[in-house]
PDB file of C-alpha atoms in Angstrom:
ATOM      1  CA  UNK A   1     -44.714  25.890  17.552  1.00  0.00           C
ATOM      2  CA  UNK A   2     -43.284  22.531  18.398  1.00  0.00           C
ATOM      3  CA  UNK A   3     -45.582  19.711  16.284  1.00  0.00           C
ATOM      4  CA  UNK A   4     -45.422  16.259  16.951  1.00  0.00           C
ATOM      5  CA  UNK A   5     -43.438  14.234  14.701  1.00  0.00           C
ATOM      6  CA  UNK A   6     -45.468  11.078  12.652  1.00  0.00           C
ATOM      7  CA  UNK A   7     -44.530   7.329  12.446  1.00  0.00           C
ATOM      8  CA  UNK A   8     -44.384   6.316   9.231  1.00  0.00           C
ATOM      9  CA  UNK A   9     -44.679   1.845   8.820  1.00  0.00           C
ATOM     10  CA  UNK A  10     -44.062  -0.319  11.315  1.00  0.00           C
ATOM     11  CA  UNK A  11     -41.319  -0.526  13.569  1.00  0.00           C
ATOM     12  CA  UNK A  12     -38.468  -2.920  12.744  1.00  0.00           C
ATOM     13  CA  UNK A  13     -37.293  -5.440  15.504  1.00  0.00           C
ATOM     14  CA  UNK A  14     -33.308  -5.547  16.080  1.00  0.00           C
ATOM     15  CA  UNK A  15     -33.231  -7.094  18.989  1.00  0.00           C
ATOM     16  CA  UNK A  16     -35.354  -8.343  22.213  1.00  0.00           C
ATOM     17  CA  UNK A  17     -34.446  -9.738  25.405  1.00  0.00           C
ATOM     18  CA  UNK A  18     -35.768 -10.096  28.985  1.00  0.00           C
ATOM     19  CA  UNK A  19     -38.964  -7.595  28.784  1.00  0.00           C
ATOM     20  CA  UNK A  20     -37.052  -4.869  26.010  1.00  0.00           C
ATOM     21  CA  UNK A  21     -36.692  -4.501  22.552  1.00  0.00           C
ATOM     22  CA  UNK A  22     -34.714  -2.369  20.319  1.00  0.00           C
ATOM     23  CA  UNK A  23     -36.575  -0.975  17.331  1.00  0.00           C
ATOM     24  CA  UNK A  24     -35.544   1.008  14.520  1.00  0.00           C
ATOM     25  CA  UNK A  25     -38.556   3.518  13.323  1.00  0.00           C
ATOM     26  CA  UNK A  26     -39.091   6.061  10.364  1.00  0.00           C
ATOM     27  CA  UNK A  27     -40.633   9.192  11.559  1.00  0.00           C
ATOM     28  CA  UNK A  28     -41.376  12.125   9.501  1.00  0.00           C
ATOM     29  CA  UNK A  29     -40.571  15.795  10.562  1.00  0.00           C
ATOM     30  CA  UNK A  30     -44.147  17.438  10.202  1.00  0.00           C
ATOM     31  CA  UNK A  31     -42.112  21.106   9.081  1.00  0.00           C
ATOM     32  CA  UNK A  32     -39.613  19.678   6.532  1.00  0.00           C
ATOM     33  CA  UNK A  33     -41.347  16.425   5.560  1.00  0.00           C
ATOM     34  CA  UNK A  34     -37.476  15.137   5.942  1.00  0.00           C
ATOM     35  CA  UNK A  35     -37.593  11.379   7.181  1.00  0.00           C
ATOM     36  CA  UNK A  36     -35.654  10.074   9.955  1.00  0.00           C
ATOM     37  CA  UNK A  37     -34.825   6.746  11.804  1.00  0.00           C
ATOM     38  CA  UNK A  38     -34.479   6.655  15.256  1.00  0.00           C
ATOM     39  CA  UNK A  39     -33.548   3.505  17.588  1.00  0.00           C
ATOM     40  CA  UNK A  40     -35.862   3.190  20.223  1.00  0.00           C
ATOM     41  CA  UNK A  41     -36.075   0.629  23.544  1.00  0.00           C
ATOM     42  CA  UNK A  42     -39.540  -0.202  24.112  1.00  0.00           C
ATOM     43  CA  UNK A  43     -40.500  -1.878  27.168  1.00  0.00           C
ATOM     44  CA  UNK A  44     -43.072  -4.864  27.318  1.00  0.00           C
ATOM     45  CA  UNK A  45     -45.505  -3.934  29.421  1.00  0.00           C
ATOM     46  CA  UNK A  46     -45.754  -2.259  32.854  1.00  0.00           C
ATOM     47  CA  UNK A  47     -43.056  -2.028  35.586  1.00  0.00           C
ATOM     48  CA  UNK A  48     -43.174  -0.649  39.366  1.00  0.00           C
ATOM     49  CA  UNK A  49     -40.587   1.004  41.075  1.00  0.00           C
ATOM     50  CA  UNK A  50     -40.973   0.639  44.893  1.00  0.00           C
ATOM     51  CA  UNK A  51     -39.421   3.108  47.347  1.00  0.00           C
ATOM     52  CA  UNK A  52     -40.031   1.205  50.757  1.00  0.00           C
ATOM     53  CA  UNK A  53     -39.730   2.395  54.623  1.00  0.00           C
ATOM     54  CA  UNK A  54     -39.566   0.375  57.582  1.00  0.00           C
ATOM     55  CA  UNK A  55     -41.347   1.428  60.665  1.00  0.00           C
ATOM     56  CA  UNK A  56     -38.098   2.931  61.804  1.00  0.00           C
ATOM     57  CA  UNK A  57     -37.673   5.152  58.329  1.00  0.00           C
ATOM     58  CA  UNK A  58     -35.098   2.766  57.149  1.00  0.00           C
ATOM     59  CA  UNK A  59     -35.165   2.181  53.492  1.00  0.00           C
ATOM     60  CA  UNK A  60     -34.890  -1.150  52.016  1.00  0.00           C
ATOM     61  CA  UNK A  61     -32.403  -0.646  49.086  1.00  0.00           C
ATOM     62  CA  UNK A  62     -30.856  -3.301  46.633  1.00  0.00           C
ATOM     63  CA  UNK A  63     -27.376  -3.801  45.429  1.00  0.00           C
ATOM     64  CA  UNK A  64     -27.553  -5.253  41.255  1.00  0.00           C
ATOM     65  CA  UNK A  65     -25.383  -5.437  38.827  1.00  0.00           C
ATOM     66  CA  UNK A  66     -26.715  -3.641  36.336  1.00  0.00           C
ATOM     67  CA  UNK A  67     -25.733  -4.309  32.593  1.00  0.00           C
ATOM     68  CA  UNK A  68     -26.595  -0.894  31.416  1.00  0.00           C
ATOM     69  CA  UNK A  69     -23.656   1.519  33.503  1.00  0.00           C
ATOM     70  CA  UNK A  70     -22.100  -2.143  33.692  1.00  0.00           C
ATOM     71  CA  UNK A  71     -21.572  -1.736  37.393  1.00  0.00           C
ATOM     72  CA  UNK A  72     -22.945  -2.780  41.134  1.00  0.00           C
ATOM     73  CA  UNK A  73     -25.695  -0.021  41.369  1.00  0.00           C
ATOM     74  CA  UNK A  74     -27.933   0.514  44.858  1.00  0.00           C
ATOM     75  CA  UNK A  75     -30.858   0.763  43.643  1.00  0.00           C
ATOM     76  CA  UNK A  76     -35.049   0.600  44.569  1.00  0.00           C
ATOM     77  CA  UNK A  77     -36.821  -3.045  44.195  1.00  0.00           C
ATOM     78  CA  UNK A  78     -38.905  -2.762  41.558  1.00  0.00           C
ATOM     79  CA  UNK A  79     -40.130  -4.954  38.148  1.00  0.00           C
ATOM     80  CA  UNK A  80     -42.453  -6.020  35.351  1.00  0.00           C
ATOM     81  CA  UNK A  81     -46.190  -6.532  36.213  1.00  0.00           C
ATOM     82  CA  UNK A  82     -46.910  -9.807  35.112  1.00  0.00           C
ATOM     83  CA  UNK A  83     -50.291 -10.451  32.400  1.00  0.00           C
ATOM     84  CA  UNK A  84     -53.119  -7.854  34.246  1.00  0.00           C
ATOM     85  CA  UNK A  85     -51.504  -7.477  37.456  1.00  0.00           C
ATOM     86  CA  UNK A  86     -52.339  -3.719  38.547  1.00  0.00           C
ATOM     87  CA  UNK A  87     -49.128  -1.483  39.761  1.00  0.00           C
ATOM     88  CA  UNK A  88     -50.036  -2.365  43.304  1.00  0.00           C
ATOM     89  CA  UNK A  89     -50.088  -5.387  43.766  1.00  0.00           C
ATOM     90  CA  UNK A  90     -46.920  -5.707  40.931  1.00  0.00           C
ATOM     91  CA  UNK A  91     -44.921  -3.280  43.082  1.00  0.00           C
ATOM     92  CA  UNK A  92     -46.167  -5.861  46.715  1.00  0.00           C
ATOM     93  CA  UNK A  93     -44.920  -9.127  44.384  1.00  0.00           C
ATOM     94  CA  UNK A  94     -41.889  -7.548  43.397  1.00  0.00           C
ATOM     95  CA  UNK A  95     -40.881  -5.756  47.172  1.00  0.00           C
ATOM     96  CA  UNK A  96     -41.046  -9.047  48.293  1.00  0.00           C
ATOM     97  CA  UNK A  97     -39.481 -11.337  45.792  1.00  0.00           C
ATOM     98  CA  UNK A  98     -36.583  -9.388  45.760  1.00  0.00           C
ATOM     99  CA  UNK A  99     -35.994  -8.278  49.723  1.00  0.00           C
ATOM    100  CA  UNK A 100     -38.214 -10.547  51.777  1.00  0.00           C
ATOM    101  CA  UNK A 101     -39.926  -7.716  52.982  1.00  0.00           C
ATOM    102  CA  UNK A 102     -44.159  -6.808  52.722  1.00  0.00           C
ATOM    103  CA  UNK A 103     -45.587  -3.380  52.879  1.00  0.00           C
ATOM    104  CA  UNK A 104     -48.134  -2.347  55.685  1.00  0.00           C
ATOM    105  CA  UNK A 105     -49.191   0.362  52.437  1.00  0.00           C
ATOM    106  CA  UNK A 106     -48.678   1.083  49.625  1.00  0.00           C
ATOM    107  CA  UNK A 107     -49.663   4.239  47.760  1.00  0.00           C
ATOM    108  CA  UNK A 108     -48.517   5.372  44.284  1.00  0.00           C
ATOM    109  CA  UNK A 109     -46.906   8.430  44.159  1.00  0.00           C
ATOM    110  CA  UNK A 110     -47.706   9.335  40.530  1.00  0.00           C
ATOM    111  CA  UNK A 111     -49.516   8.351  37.196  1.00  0.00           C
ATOM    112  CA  UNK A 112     -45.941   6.644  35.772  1.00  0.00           C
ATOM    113  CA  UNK A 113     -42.605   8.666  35.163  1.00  0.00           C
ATOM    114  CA  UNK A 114     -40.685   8.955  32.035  1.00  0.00           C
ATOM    115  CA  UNK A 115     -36.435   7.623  32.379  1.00  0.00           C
ATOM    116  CA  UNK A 116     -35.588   8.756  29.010  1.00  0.00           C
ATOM    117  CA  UNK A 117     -38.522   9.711  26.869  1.00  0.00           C
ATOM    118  CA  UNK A 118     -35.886  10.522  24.139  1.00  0.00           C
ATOM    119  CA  UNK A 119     -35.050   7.099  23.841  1.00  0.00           C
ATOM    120  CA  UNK A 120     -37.573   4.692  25.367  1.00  0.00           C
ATOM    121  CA  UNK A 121     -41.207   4.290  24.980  1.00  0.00           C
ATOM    122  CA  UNK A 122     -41.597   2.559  28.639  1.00  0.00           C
ATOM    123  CA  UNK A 123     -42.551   3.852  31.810  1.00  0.00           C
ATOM    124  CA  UNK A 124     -42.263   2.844  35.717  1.00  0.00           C
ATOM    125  CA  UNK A 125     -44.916   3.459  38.082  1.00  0.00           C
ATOM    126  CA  UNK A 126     -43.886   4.944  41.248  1.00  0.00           C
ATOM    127  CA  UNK A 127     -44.818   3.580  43.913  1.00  0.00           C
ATOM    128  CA  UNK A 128     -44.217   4.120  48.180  1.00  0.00           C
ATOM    129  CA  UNK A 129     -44.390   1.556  50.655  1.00  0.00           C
ATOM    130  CA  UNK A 130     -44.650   2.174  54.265  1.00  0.00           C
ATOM    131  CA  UNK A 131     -44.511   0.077  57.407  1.00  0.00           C
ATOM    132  CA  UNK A 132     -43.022  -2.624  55.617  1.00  0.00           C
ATOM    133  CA  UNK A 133     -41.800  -5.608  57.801  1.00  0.00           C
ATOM    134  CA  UNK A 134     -39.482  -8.445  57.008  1.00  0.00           C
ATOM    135  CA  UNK A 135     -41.594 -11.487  55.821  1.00  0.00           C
ATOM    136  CA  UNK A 136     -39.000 -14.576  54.660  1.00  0.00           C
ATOM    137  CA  UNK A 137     -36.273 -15.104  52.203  1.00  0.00           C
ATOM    138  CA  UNK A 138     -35.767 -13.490  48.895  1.00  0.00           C
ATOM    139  CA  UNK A 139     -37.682 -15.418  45.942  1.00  0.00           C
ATOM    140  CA  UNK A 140     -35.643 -14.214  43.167  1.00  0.00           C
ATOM    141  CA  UNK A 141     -35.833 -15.042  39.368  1.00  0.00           C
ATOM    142  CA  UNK A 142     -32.822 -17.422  38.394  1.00  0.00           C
ATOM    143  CA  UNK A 143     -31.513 -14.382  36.482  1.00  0.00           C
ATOM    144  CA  UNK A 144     -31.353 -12.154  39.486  1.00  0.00           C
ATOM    145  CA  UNK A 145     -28.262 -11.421  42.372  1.00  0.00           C
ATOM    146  CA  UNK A 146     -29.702  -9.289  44.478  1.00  0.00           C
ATOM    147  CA  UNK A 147     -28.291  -7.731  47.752  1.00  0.00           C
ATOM    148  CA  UNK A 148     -30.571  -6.044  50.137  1.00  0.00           C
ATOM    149  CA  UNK A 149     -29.699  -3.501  52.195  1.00  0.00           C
ATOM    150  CA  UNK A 150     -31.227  -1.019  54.867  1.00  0.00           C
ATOM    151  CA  UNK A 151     -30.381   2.848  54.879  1.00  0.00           C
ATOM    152  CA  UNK A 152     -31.520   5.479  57.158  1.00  0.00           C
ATOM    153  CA  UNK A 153     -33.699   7.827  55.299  1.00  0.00           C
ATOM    154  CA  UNK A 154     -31.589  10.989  56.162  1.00  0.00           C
ATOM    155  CA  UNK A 155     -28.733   8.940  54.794  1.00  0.00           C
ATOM    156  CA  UNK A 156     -30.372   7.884  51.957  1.00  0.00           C
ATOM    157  CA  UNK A 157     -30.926  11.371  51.051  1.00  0.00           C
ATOM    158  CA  UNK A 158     -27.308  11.946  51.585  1.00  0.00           C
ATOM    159  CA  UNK A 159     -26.478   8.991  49.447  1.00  0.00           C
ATOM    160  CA  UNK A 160     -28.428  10.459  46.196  1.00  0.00           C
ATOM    161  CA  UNK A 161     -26.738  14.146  47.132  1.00  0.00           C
ATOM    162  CA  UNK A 162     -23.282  12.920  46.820  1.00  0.00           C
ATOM    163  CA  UNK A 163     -23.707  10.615  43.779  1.00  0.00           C
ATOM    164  CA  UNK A 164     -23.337   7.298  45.675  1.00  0.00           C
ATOM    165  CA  UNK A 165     -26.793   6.760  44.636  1.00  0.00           C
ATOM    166  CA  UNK A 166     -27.047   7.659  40.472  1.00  0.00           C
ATOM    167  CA  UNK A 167     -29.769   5.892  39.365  1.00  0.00           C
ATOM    168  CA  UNK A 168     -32.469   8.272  37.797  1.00  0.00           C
ATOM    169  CA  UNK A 169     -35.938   5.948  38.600  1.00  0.00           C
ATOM    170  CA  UNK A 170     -34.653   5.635  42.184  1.00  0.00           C
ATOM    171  CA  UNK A 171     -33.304   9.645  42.888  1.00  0.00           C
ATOM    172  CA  UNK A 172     -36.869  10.550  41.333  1.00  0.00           C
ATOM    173  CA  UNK A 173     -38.987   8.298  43.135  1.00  0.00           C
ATOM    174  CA  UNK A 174     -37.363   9.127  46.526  1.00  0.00           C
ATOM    175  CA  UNK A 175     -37.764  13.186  45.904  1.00  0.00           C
ATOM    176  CA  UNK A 176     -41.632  12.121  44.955  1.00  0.00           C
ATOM    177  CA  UNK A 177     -41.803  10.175  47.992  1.00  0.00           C
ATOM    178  CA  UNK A 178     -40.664  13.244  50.191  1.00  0.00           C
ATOM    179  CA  UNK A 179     -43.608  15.105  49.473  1.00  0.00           C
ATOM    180  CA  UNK A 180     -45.252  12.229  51.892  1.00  0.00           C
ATOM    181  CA  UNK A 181     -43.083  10.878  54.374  1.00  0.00           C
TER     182      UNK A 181
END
Protein backbone atom coordinates (compact mmCIF):
# COMPACT_ATOMS: atom_id res chain seq x y z
CA UNK A 1 0.00 0.00 0.00
CA UNK A 2 1.24 3.34 -1.15
CA UNK A 3 1.58 5.72 2.31
CA UNK A 4 2.03 9.21 2.17
CA UNK A 5 5.39 10.45 2.70
CA UNK A 6 5.95 13.15 5.97
CA UNK A 7 7.61 16.65 5.96
CA UNK A 8 10.03 16.82 8.31
CA UNK A 9 11.08 21.06 9.39
CA UNK A 10 10.40 23.72 7.45
CA UNK A 11 10.97 24.27 3.99
CA UNK A 12 14.12 26.16 2.95
CA UNK A 13 13.75 29.18 0.49
CA UNK A 14 16.29 29.12 -2.63
CA UNK A 15 14.81 31.33 -4.58
CA UNK A 16 11.45 33.50 -5.28
CA UNK A 17 10.35 35.57 -8.02
CA UNK A 18 7.14 36.90 -9.64
CA UNK A 19 4.39 34.68 -7.64
CA UNK A 20 6.97 31.22 -7.31
CA UNK A 21 9.40 29.97 -5.11
CA UNK A 22 11.80 27.21 -5.14
CA UNK A 23 12.08 25.27 -1.90
CA UNK A 24 14.21 22.58 -0.84
CA UNK A 25 12.24 20.09 1.75
CA UNK A 26 13.20 16.94 3.91
CA UNK A 27 10.60 14.33 3.70
CA UNK A 28 10.74 11.04 5.30
CA UNK A 29 9.81 7.70 3.51
CA UNK A 30 7.08 6.30 6.00
CA UNK A 31 8.46 2.32 4.94
CA UNK A 32 12.25 2.88 5.25
CA UNK A 33 12.36 5.91 7.56
CA UNK A 34 15.21 6.96 4.81
CA UNK A 35 15.16 10.90 4.49
CA UNK A 36 15.06 12.70 1.34
CA UNK A 37 15.21 16.31 -0.12
CA UNK A 38 13.24 17.22 -2.83
CA UNK A 39 13.11 20.77 -4.73
CA UNK A 40 9.79 21.91 -5.01
CA UNK A 41 8.05 25.22 -6.92
CA UNK A 42 5.35 26.43 -4.85
CA UNK A 43 3.04 28.88 -6.18
CA UNK A 44 1.75 32.00 -4.14
CA UNK A 45 -1.60 31.80 -4.11
CA UNK A 46 -4.38 31.06 -6.63
CA UNK A 47 -4.25 31.30 -10.46
CA UNK A 48 -7.10 30.92 -13.28
CA UNK A 49 -6.70 29.54 -16.49
CA UNK A 50 -9.37 30.87 -18.93
CA UNK A 51 -10.39 28.98 -22.07
CA UNK A 52 -12.62 31.70 -23.86
CA UNK A 53 -15.18 31.49 -27.00
CA UNK A 54 -16.53 34.16 -28.98
CA UNK A 55 -20.06 34.04 -30.12
CA UNK A 56 -18.78 32.62 -33.35
CA UNK A 57 -16.71 29.59 -31.43
CA UNK A 58 -13.54 31.40 -32.03
CA UNK A 59 -11.08 31.07 -29.28
CA UNK A 60 -9.18 33.90 -27.97
CA UNK A 61 -5.58 32.49 -27.62
CA UNK A 62 -2.27 34.33 -26.57
CA UNK A 63 1.16 34.25 -28.02
CA UNK A 64 4.06 34.63 -24.70
CA UNK A 65 7.26 34.04 -24.42
CA UNK A 66 7.50 31.79 -21.95
CA UNK A 67 10.80 31.44 -19.84
CA UNK A 68 10.17 27.91 -18.85
CA UNK A 69 10.41 25.87 -22.67
CA UNK A 70 12.24 29.34 -23.39
CA UNK A 71 10.13 29.82 -26.47
CA UNK A 72 6.94 31.86 -28.08
CA UNK A 73 4.17 29.46 -26.74
CA UNK A 74 0.15 29.98 -27.79
CA UNK A 75 -1.24 29.67 -24.95
CA UNK A 76 -4.85 30.37 -22.73
CA UNK A 77 -5.08 33.94 -20.78
CA UNK A 78 -4.94 33.17 -17.50
CA UNK A 79 -3.13 34.54 -13.92
CA UNK A 80 -2.76 35.05 -10.19
CA UNK A 81 -5.92 36.05 -8.19
CA UNK A 82 -5.00 38.99 -6.48
CA UNK A 83 -5.55 39.20 -2.14
CA UNK A 84 -9.38 37.37 -1.87
CA UNK A 85 -10.38 37.68 -5.33
CA UNK A 86 -12.54 34.38 -6.04
CA UNK A 87 -11.49 32.28 -9.39
CA UNK A 88 -14.26 34.07 -11.21
CA UNK A 89 -13.92 37.11 -11.11
CA UNK A 90 -9.70 36.47 -11.19
CA UNK A 91 -10.19 34.51 -14.42
CA UNK A 92 -12.87 38.00 -15.85
CA UNK A 93 -9.72 40.48 -14.59
CA UNK A 94 -7.23 38.48 -16.16
CA UNK A 95 -9.35 37.60 -19.80
CA UNK A 96 -9.46 41.07 -20.06
CA UNK A 97 -6.19 42.55 -19.03
CA UNK A 98 -4.50 40.43 -21.24
CA UNK A 99 -6.89 40.30 -24.64
CA UNK A 100 -9.33 43.17 -24.30
CA UNK A 101 -11.99 40.86 -24.37
CA UNK A 102 -15.10 40.25 -21.41
CA UNK A 103 -17.01 37.08 -21.00
CA UNK A 104 -20.92 36.98 -21.41
CA UNK A 105 -20.18 33.64 -18.71
CA UNK A 106 -18.15 32.21 -17.13
CA UNK A 107 -18.36 28.77 -15.52
CA UNK A 108 -15.52 26.73 -13.95
CA UNK A 109 -14.95 23.62 -15.36
CA UNK A 110 -13.38 21.91 -12.32
CA UNK A 111 -12.31 22.17 -8.56
CA UNK A 112 -8.41 23.19 -9.76
CA UNK A 113 -6.04 20.83 -11.86
CA UNK A 114 -2.68 19.63 -10.96
CA UNK A 115 0.48 20.68 -13.93
CA UNK A 116 3.03 18.69 -12.24
CA UNK A 117 2.08 17.46 -8.82
CA UNK A 118 5.58 15.80 -8.76
CA UNK A 119 7.15 18.97 -8.67
CA UNK A 120 4.87 21.86 -7.73
CA UNK A 121 2.57 22.43 -4.92
CA UNK A 122 0.30 25.04 -7.06
CA UNK A 123 -2.75 24.65 -8.86
CA UNK A 124 -4.85 26.57 -11.73
CA UNK A 125 -8.45 26.76 -11.70
CA UNK A 126 -10.09 26.03 -14.88
CA UNK A 127 -12.19 28.08 -15.98
CA UNK A 128 -14.65 28.57 -19.53
CA UNK A 129 -15.80 31.67 -20.86
CA UNK A 130 -18.48 31.99 -23.36
CA UNK A 131 -19.94 34.78 -25.44
CA UNK A 132 -17.10 36.83 -24.81
CA UNK A 133 -16.96 40.16 -26.83
CA UNK A 134 -14.12 42.53 -27.47
CA UNK A 135 -14.20 45.34 -24.78
CA UNK A 136 -10.87 47.83 -25.32
CA UNK A 137 -7.18 47.53 -25.34
CA UNK A 138 -5.02 45.11 -23.52
CA UNK A 139 -4.06 46.39 -19.84
CA UNK A 140 -1.05 44.38 -19.39
CA UNK A 141 1.46 44.25 -16.42
CA UNK A 142 4.82 46.08 -17.47
CA UNK A 143 6.33 42.57 -17.38
CA UNK A 144 4.00 41.15 -19.94
CA UNK A 145 4.20 40.92 -24.22
CA UNK A 146 1.31 39.49 -25.03
CA UNK A 147 -0.14 38.69 -28.55
CA UNK A 148 -3.72 37.83 -28.93
CA UNK A 149 -4.99 35.81 -31.33
CA UNK A 150 -8.40 34.20 -32.54
CA UNK A 151 -8.66 30.40 -33.63
CA UNK A 152 -11.55 28.51 -34.83
CA UNK A 153 -12.46 25.95 -32.31
CA UNK A 154 -12.19 22.95 -34.78
CA UNK A 155 -8.77 24.37 -35.48
CA UNK A 156 -7.88 24.81 -32.19
CA UNK A 157 -8.48 21.26 -31.61
CA UNK A 158 -6.32 20.56 -34.54
CA UNK A 159 -3.67 22.82 -33.18
CA UNK A 160 -3.30 20.75 -29.71
CA UNK A 161 -3.51 17.29 -32.01
CA UNK A 162 -0.52 18.13 -33.99
CA UNK A 163 1.66 19.64 -31.21
CA UNK A 164 1.44 23.28 -32.39
CA UNK A 165 -0.27 23.81 -29.22
CA UNK A 166 2.04 21.93 -26.17
CA UNK A 167 1.18 23.57 -23.28
CA UNK A 168 -0.30 21.09 -20.62
CA UNK A 169 -2.82 23.80 -18.53
CA UNK A 170 -4.14 24.89 -21.94
CA UNK A 171 -4.52 21.09 -23.89
CA UNK A 172 -6.30 20.10 -20.46
CA UNK A 173 -8.51 22.89 -20.02
CA UNK A 174 -9.71 22.80 -23.67
CA UNK A 175 -10.51 18.76 -23.48
CA UNK A 176 -12.47 19.85 -20.02
CA UNK A 177 -14.13 22.49 -21.83
CA UNK A 178 -15.41 19.98 -24.59
CA UNK A 179 -17.51 18.24 -22.30
CA UNK A 180 -19.63 21.74 -22.55
CA UNK A 181 -19.36 23.49 -25.64
Amino acid sequence: MVSKWVKEGDPKVLAENHGKCLMLQTFVNPETGEKKDYSLFYGRGKSAIVLALTKDRLVIATKEFRFGSNKVQIQLPGGNAEGNEDILANAARELFEETGWKAGRLMRLSDRLFGDSASLDGANYPVLALDCEWAGNQDLDQTESIEVELFPFDRWLEMIKSGEIDDANTISITRLAEFYI
